[in-house]
Coordinates of C-alpha atoms and ligand atoms in Angstrom, one line a residue:
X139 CA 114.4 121.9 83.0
X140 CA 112.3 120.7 85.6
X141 CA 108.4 121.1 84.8
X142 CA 106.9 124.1 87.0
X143 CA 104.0 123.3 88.7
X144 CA 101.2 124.9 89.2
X145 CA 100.1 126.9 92.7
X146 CA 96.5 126.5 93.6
X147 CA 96.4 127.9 96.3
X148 CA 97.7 130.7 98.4
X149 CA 96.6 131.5 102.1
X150 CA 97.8 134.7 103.3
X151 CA 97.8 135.5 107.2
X152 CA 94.4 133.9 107.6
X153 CA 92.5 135.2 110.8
X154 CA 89.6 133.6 111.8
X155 CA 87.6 134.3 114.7
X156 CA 84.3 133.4 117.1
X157 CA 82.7 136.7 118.7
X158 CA 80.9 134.8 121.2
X159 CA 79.3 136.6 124.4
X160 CA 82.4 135.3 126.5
X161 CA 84.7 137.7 123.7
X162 CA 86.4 136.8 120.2
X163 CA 87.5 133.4 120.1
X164 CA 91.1 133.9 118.3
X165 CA 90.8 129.9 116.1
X166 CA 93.2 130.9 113.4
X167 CA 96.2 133.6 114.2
X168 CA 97.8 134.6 110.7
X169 CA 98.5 131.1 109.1
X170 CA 100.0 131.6 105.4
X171 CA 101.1 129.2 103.1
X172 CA 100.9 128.2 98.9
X173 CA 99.7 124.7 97.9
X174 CA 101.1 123.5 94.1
X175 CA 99.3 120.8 92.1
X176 CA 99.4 117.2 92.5
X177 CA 100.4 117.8 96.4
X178 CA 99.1 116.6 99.4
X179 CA 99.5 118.7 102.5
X180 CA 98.7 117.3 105.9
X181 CA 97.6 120.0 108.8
X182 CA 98.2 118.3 112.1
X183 CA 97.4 119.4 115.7
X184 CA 96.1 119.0 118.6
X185 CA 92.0 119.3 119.2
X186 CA 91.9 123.3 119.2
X187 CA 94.8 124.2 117.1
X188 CA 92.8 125.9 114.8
X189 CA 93.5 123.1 111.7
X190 CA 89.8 122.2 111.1
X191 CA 88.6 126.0 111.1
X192 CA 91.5 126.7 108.6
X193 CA 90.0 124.4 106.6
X194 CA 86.4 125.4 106.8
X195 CA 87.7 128.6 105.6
X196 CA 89.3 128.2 102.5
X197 CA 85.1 126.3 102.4
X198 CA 83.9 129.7 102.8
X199 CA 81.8 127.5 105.4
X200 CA 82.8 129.6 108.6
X201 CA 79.1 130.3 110.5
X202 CA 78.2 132.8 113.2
X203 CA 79.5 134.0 114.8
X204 CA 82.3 133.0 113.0
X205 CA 84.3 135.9 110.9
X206 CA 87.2 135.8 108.3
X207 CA 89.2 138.7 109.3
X208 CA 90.1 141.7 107.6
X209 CA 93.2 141.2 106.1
X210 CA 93.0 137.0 105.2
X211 CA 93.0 136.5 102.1
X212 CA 92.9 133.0 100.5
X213 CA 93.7 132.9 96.8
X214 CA 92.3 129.7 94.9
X215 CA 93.4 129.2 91.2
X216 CA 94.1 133.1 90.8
X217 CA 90.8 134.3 92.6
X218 CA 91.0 135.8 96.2
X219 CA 87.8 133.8 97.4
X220 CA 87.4 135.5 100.4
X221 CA 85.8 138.6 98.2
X222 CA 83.3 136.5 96.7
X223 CA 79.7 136.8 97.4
X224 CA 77.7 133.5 98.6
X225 CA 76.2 132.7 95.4
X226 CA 79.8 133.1 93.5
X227 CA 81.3 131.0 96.2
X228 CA 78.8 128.2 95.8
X229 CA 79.8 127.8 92.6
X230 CA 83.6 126.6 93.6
X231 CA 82.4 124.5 96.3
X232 CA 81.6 121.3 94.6
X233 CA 82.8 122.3 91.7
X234 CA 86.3 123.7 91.8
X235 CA 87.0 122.8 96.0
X236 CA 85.5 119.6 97.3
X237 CA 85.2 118.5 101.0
X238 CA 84.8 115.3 103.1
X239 CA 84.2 115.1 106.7
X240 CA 84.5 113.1 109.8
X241 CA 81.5 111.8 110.1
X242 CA 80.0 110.4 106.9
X243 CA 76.7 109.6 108.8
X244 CA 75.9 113.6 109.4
X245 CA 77.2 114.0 105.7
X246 CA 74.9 111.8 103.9
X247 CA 71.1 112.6 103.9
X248 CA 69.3 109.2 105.4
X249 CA 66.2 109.6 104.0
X250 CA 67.8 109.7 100.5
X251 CA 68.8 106.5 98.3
X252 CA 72.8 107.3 97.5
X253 CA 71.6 107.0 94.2
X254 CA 69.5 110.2 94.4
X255 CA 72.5 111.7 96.5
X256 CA 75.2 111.1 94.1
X257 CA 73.0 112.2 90.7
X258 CA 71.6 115.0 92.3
X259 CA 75.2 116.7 93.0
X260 CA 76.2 115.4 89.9
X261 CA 73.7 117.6 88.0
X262 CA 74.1 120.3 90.0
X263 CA 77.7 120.7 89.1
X264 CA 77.8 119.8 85.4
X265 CA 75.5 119.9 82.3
X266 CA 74.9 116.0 82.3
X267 CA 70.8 114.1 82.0
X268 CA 69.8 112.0 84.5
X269 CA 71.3 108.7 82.7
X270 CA 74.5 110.2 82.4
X271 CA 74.7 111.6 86.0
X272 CA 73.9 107.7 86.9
X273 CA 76.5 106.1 84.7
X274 CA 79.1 108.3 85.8
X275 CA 77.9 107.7 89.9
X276 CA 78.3 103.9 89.5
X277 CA 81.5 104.5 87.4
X278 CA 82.9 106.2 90.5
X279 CA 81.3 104.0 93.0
X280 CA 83.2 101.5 91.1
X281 CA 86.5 103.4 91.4
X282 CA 86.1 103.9 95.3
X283 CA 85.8 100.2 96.0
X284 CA 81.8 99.7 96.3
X285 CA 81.7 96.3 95.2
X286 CA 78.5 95.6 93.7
X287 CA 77.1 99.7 92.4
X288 CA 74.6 98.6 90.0
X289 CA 72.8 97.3 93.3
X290 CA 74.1 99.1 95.8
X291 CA 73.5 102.8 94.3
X292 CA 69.9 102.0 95.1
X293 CA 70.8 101.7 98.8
X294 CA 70.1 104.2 101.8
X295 CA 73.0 105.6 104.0
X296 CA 72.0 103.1 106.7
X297 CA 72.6 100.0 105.0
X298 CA 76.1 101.1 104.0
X299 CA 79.1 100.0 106.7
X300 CA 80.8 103.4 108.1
X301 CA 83.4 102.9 105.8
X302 CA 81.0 102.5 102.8
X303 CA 79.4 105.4 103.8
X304 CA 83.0 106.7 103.7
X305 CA 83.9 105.8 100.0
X306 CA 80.4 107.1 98.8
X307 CA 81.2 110.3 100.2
X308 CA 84.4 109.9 98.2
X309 CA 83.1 110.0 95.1
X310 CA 80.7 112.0 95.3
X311 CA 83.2 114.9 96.4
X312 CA 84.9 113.8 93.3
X313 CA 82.5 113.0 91.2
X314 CA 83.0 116.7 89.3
X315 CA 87.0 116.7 89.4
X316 CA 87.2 119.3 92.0
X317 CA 91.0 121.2 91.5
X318 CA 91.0 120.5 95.1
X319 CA 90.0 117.9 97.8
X320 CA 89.7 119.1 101.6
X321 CA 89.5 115.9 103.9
X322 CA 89.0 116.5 107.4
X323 CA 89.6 113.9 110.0
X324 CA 88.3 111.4 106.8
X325 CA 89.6 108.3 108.9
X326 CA 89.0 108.9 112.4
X327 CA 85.1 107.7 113.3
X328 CA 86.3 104.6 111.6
X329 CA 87.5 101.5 113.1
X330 CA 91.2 100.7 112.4
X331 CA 91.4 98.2 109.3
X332 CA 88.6 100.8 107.6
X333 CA 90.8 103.4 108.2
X334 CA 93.4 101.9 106.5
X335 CA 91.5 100.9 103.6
X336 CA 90.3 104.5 103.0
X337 CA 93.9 106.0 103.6
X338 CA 95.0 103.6 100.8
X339 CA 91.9 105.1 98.6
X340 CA 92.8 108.5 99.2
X341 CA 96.4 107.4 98.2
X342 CA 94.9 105.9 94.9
X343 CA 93.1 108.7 93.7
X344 CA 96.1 110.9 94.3
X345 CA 98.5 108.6 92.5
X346 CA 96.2 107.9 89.7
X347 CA 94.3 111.1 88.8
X348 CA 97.1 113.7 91.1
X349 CA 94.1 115.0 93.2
X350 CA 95.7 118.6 94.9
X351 CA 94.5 117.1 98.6
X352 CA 94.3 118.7 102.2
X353 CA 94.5 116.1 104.9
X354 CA 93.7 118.0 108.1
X355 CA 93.9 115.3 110.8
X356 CA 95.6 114.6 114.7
X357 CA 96.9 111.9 113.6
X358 CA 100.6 111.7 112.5
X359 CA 100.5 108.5 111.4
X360 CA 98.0 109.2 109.0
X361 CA 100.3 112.3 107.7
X362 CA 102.9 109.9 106.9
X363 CA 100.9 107.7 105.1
X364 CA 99.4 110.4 102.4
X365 CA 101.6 113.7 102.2
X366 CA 104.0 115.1 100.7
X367 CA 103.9 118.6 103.0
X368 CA 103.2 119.0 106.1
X369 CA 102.1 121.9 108.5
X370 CA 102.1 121.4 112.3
X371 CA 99.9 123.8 114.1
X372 CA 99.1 124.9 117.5
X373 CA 97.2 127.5 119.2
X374 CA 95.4 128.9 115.8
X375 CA 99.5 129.2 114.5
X376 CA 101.9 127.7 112.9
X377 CA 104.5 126.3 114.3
X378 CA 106.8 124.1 111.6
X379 CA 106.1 123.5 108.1
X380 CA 108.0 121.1 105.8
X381 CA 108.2 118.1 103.3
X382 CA 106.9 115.2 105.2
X383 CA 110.2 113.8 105.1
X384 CA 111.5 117.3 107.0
X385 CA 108.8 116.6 109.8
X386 CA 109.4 113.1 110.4
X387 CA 113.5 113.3 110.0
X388 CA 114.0 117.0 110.8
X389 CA 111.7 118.1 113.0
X390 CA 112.8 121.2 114.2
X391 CA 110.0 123.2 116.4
X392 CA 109.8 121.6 120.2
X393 CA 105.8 121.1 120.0
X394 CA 106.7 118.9 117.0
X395 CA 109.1 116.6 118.2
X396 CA 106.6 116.8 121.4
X397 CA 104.4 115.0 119.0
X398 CA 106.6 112.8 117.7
X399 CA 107.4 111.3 121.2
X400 CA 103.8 111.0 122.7
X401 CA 103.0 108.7 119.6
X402 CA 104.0 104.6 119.4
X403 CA 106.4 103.6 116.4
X404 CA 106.1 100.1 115.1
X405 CA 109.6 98.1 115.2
X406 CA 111.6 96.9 117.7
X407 CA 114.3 99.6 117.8
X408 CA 112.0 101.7 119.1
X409 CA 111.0 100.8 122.7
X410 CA 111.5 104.1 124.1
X411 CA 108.5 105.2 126.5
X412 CA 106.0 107.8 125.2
X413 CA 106.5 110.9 126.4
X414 CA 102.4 112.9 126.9
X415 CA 103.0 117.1 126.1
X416 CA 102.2 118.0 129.7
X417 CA 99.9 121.0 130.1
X418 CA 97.2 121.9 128.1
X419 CA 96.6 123.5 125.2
X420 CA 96.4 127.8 125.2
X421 CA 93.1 129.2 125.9
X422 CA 92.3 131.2 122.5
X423 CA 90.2 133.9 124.4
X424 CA 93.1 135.1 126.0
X425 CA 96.5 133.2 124.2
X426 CA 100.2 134.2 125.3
X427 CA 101.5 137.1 124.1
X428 CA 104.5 135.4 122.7
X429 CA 104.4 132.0 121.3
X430 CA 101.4 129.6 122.2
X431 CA 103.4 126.5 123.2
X432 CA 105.5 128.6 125.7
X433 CA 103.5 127.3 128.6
X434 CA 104.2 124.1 127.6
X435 CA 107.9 124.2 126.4
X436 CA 110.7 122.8 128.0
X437 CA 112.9 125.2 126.5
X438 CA 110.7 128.6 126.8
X439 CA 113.2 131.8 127.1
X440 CA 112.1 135.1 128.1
X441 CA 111.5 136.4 124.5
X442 CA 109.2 133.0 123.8
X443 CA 106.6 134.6 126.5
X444 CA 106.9 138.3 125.2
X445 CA 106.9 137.8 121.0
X446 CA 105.9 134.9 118.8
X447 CA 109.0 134.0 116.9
X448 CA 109.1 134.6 113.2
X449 CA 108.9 131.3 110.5
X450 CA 113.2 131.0 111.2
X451 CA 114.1 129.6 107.5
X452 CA 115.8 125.7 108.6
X453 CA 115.7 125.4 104.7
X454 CA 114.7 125.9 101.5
X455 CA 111.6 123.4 102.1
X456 CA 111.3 123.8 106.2
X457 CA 110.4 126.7 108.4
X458 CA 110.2 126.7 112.1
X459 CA 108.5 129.4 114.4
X460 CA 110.7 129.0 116.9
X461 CA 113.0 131.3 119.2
X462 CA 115.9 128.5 119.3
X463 CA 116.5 129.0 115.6
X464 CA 117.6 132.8 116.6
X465 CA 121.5 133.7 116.1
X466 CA 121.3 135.0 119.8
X467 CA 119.4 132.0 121.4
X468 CA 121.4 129.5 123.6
X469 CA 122.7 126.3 121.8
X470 CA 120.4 123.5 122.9
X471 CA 121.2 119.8 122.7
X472 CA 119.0 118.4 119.8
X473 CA 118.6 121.5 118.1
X474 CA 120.5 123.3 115.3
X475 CA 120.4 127.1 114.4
X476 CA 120.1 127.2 110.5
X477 CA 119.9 130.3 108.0
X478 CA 117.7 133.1 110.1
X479 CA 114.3 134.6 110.4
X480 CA 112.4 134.9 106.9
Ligands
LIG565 FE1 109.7 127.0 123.0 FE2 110.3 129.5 122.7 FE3 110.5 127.9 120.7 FE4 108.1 128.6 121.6 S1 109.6 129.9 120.7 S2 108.7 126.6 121.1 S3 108.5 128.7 123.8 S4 111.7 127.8 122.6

């Protein structure tokens, strides 16, 4: 029998919003879904779609105005963390959830050696001295490609490259086996061969010690490289979720295969134009009442501007929140009704 794995992680209808002066800024509309060991799950939208505040949220690191709604609840390893106090919830983060951000710059402390950095969070998180917290910093220096750590632990954030700056931040996020790794936009102030040389890193650590990662980035072509799920979102929802191979193959939701054709493919088979979403992006002060890419789609019905479909079941892996998967939805070219709302 096929081993079971374990689930980490289980968001239920997660609402997250900004009461600002203008009114409540609606960033994440009742997102659900379970995340098992060992996978990788890329979130991918559009600037706006509500993917990066997800994230911050299961970080308990939502600010003011910034609320977790009533009703969200995120369980981690068995524990709803969203009833935690601060002090409790300090103790996963780090620990238990690790995160790394776009900008390693703003993450690193520049009056700080990455020496001092690294051992510091080291010590915080486990019982180990001060030699111990070192060893094991230039062991994982080591691991995330720093070629020289006995010398270059001593250095400030400024004399590291971006990308260096990038692997540091690595391992210190992993330096206390966190059960889960949060990455957001990891790869994205970097310039194009770094990027790929972190994207292979990330893939490393996942292969070799089966880091339970959360890629949230805009960029599909960074989804393909690392996940093994992915969710596409859009207006604080979401719209299709899936095996990556479901997403790339299968896609089933119009915004995604909106994505798909506003991107380049490498290979000559491919030379068909690129295709930009026209419009823009819902205004989450005020979204439609149905679904949020009805503005935008092609094939918008009236239902699609009065109720947000329901995740329609494609497959046992793939759900699509779209009205086109409905039993009483005209059969468009390109898309396939499968087994009904779930
Ligand atoms: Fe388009 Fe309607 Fe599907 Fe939304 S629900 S993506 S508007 S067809």
């Amino acid at each position: 029998m096929a081993e079971q794995k374990k689930k980490i992680l289980e968001v239920k209808n997660l609402q997250t919003s900004f009461y600002t002066h203008l009114g409540e800024v609606q960033a994440v509309r009742g997102v659900s879904y379970d995340l098992f060991e060992g996978e990788v799950l890329g979130i991918v939208g559009e600037s706006g779609s509500g993917k990066s505040v997800s994230a911050l949220s299961i970080m308990r690191l939502i600010e003011e105005p910034g609320v977790i709604k009533e009703g969200s609840s995120i369980i981690f390893d068995g524990v709803d963390i969203t009833e935690l106090d601060n002090k409790e919830m300090s103790e996963y983060r780090g620990n238990d959830i690790a995160m790394i951000f776009q900008d390693p710059m703003t993450s690193l402390n520049p009056v700080y050696s990455i020496k001092n950095q690294m051992v510091e969070v080291i010590r915080r998180h486990t019982d180990m001295n001060p030699e111990e917290a070192l060893k094991r910093a230039k062991e994982l220096l080591g691991m995330v490609g720093i070629p020289d750590p006995e010398q270059q632990i001593h250095d400030y954030p400024h004399q590291f490259s971006g990308g260096m700056r990038q692997r540091a931040l690595i391992a210190t996020a992993i330096s206390c086996n966190p059960k889960l790794l949060i990455a957001d936009e990891p790869t994205t102030a970097l310039d194009v061969t770094i990027q790929a040389q972190i994207i292979e890193l990330l893939k490393k650590l996942q292969e070799e010690i089966g880091m339970t990662i959360i890629l949230i980035t805009h960029d599909l072509g960074v989804i393909a490289e690392l996940s093994t799920h992915v969710i596409v979102m859009y207006g604080g929802m979401m719209m299709e979720k899936g095996t990556v191979e479901d997403i790339f193959y299968n896609p089933q939701h119009p915004y995604t295969k909106g994505l798909h054709k506003s991107i380049p493919k490498v290979g000559e088979k491919n030379k068909e134009r690129l295709v930009p979403i026209e419009g823009s992006p819902p205004d989450l002060m005020a979204p439609p009442a149905g679904c949020p890419f009805s503005p935008r789609c092609p094939h918008a019905m009236k239902i699609c501007l009065e109720k947000p479909a329901p995740l329609f079941e494609v497959s046992e892996s793939q759900v699509s929140a779209c009205w086109l998967q409905d039993d009483d939805a005209p059969d468009v070219a390109g898309y396939k009704k499968y087994k009904g709302a779930k």
